[in-house]
């Protein structure tokens, strides 16, 4: 599982280092150093603004996601919603492998979408990794505070 938050930077050419702990999880848990990088699901903020990060999916997990989205059966999505998910997540995806120094090159269109500038946050989200600019990460955290299910019986069932 991908766990924790790691801060790093991205250079002017779009190169950033994947945290070593996350690279290890890719190989040891998912058995492949290849991965897919794509847009994250949109985060809708309270003021109506929508922002994005990026998501790293282990190679096989992404192929499974593609297969599930192929016909959309059992997902409970309308055709329009299913197409929106495909265009948002599948279309911009690129297959990558980190170089010997653990770096990856983030394509310029993905950098622009996620507003990546210099400081980045790699966030472990169990079976995937999310990447946010410092600005977007602050907005996501603020929205998470609003969305947190404070009085949820589901949380109580988890012991939280």
Coordinates of C-alpha atoms in Angstrom, one line a residue:
X1 CA 0.0 0.0 0.0
X2 CA 1.1 3.6 -0.7
X3 CA 1.1 5.5 2.6
X4 CA 2.2 8.9 3.7
X5 CA 2.9 12.3 2.2
X6 CA 6.2 13.3 0.7
X7 CA 7.3 16.7 -0.4
X8 CA 9.5 17.2 -3.4
X9 CA 10.1 19.6 -6.3
X10 CA 9.6 19.6 -10.1
X11 CA 12.2 21.3 -12.3
X12 CA 11.5 23.6 -15.3
X13 CA 11.8 20.6 -17.7
X14 CA 9.1 18.7 -15.8
X15 CA 11.3 16.2 -14.0
X16 CA 10.4 15.1 -10.5
X17 CA 11.6 12.3 -8.2
X18 CA 9.2 9.7 -7.1
X19 CA 9.7 9.0 -3.4
X20 CA 11.9 5.9 -2.9
X21 CA 9.2 4.4 -0.6
X22 CA 6.6 4.6 -3.4
X23 CA 9.0 3.2 -6.0
X24 CA 9.6 0.3 -3.7
X25 CA 5.9 -0.4 -3.3
X26 CA 5.5 -0.3 -7.1
X27 CA 8.0 -3.2 -7.5
X28 CA 7.5 -5.1 -4.2
X29 CA 3.7 -5.0 -3.9
X30 CA 2.6 -4.6 -7.5
X31 CA 5.4 -6.4 -9.2
X32 CA 6.2 -3.9 -11.9
X33 CA 8.2 -0.7 -12.1
X34 CA 6.0 0.6 -14.9
X35 CA 3.1 2.8 -14.0
X36 CA 0.5 5.2 -15.5
X37 CA 0.4 8.9 -14.8
X38 CA -2.9 10.7 -15.5
X39 CA -5.2 13.4 -14.2
X40 CA -6.8 12.8 -10.9
X41 CA -10.5 12.8 -10.3
X42 CA -11.7 16.4 -10.2
X43 CA -11.9 18.0 -6.7
X44 CA -14.9 20.3 -6.5
X45 CA -14.4 23.0 -4.0
X46 CA -17.1 24.7 -2.0
X47 CA -17.0 27.9 -4.1
X48 CA -17.6 25.8 -7.3
X49 CA -14.0 25.8 -8.4
X50 CA -12.7 22.5 -9.8
X51 CA -9.1 21.6 -9.4
X52 CA -6.9 18.6 -10.3
X53 CA -3.9 16.8 -9.2
X54 CA -2.2 13.9 -10.9
X55 CA -2.5 10.2 -10.1
X56 CA 0.1 7.4 -10.4
X57 CA -1.6 4.0 -10.9
X58 CA 0.5 0.8 -10.8
X59 CA 0.6 -0.7 -14.3
X60 CA -1.8 -3.6 -13.6
X61 CA -4.2 -1.5 -11.6
X62 CA -4.6 0.9 -14.4
X63 CA -5.2 -1.9 -16.9
X64 CA -7.9 -3.2 -14.6
X65 CA -9.5 0.2 -14.4
X66 CA -9.5 0.4 -18.2
X67 CA -11.2 -2.9 -18.4
X68 CA -13.9 -1.9 -15.9
X69 CA -14.5 1.3 -17.8
X70 CA -14.6 -0.5 -21.2
X71 CA -18.3 -1.2 -21.0
X72 CA -19.2 0.4 -17.7
X73 CA -21.5 -2.5 -16.6
X74 CA -22.4 -2.4 -13.0
X75 CA -20.8 1.0 -12.3
X76 CA -24.1 2.9 -12.1
X77 CA -22.9 5.6 -14.4
X78 CA -24.9 7.2 -17.2
X79 CA -23.3 7.0 -20.7
X80 CA -22.4 10.7 -20.4
X81 CA -20.8 10.2 -17.0
X82 CA -18.9 7.2 -18.2
X83 CA -17.6 9.1 -21.2
X84 CA -16.6 12.0 -18.9
X85 CA -14.6 9.6 -16.7
X86 CA -12.9 8.0 -19.7
X87 CA -11.9 11.4 -21.1
X88 CA -10.8 12.7 -17.8
X89 CA -8.8 9.7 -16.6
X90 CA -8.0 7.4 -19.5
X91 CA -7.3 9.8 -22.4
X92 CA -4.5 11.8 -20.8
X93 CA -2.8 8.7 -19.2
X94 CA 0.8 8.0 -20.1
X95 CA 2.8 4.9 -19.3
X96 CA 6.1 5.7 -17.6
X97 CA 9.0 4.2 -15.7
X98 CA 11.3 6.1 -13.4
X99 CA 14.9 6.5 -14.5
X100 CA 17.9 5.2 -12.5
X101 CA 17.7 8.3 -10.3
X102 CA 14.0 7.7 -9.6
X103 CA 12.8 10.6 -11.7
X104 CA 10.0 10.8 -14.1
X105 CA 9.2 13.4 -16.8
X106 CA 5.7 14.8 -16.3
X107 CA 4.2 15.8 -19.7
X108 CA 3.6 19.5 -20.1
X109 CA -0.2 19.1 -20.6
X110 CA -0.5 17.2 -17.3
X111 CA 1.8 19.8 -15.5
X112 CA -0.5 22.6 -16.7
X113 CA -3.8 20.8 -15.7
X114 CA -2.5 20.1 -12.2
X115 CA -0.9 23.6 -11.9
X116 CA 2.5 22.1 -11.0
X117 CA 5.1 24.7 -10.4
X118 CA 8.0 24.0 -8.1
X119 CA 6.8 22.4 -4.9
X120 CA 4.9 19.1 -5.0
X121 CA 3.2 16.8 -2.6
X122 CA 3.1 13.0 -3.3
X123 CA 0.3 11.5 -1.3
X124 CA -0.1 7.8 -0.7
X125 CA -3.7 6.7 -1.3
X126 CA -3.5 3.0 -0.7
X127 CA -3.4 1.5 -4.2
X128 CA -2.5 4.8 -6.0
X129 CA -0.4 7.9 -5.5
X130 CA -1.8 11.4 -5.9
X131 CA 0.4 14.4 -6.8
X132 CA -0.6 18.0 -6.0
X133 CA 1.0 21.4 -6.3
X134 CA 1.4 23.2 -3.0
X135 CA -1.5 25.6 -3.9
X136 CA -3.9 22.9 -5.0
X137 CA -3.0 20.6 -2.0
X138 CA -3.9 23.4 0.4
X139 CA -7.3 23.8 -1.3
X140 CA -7.9 20.0 -1.3
X141 CA -7.0 19.8 2.5
X142 CA -9.4 22.7 3.2
X143 CA -12.2 20.9 1.3
X144 CA -11.5 17.6 3.0
X145 CA -12.1 19.3 6.3
X146 CA -15.5 20.4 5.1
X147 CA -16.3 16.9 3.6
X148 CA -15.0 14.9 6.6
X149 CA -17.9 12.8 8.0
X150 CA -17.6 13.9 11.6
X151 CA -20.6 12.2 13.0
X152 CA -20.6 9.1 10.7
X153 CA -21.5 5.7 12.1
X154 CA -19.2 4.3 9.4
X155 CA -16.2 6.0 11.0
X156 CA -17.2 4.7 14.4
X157 CA -17.3 1.2 12.8
X158 CA -13.7 1.7 11.7
X159 CA -12.7 2.8 15.2
X160 CA -12.1 6.4 14.2

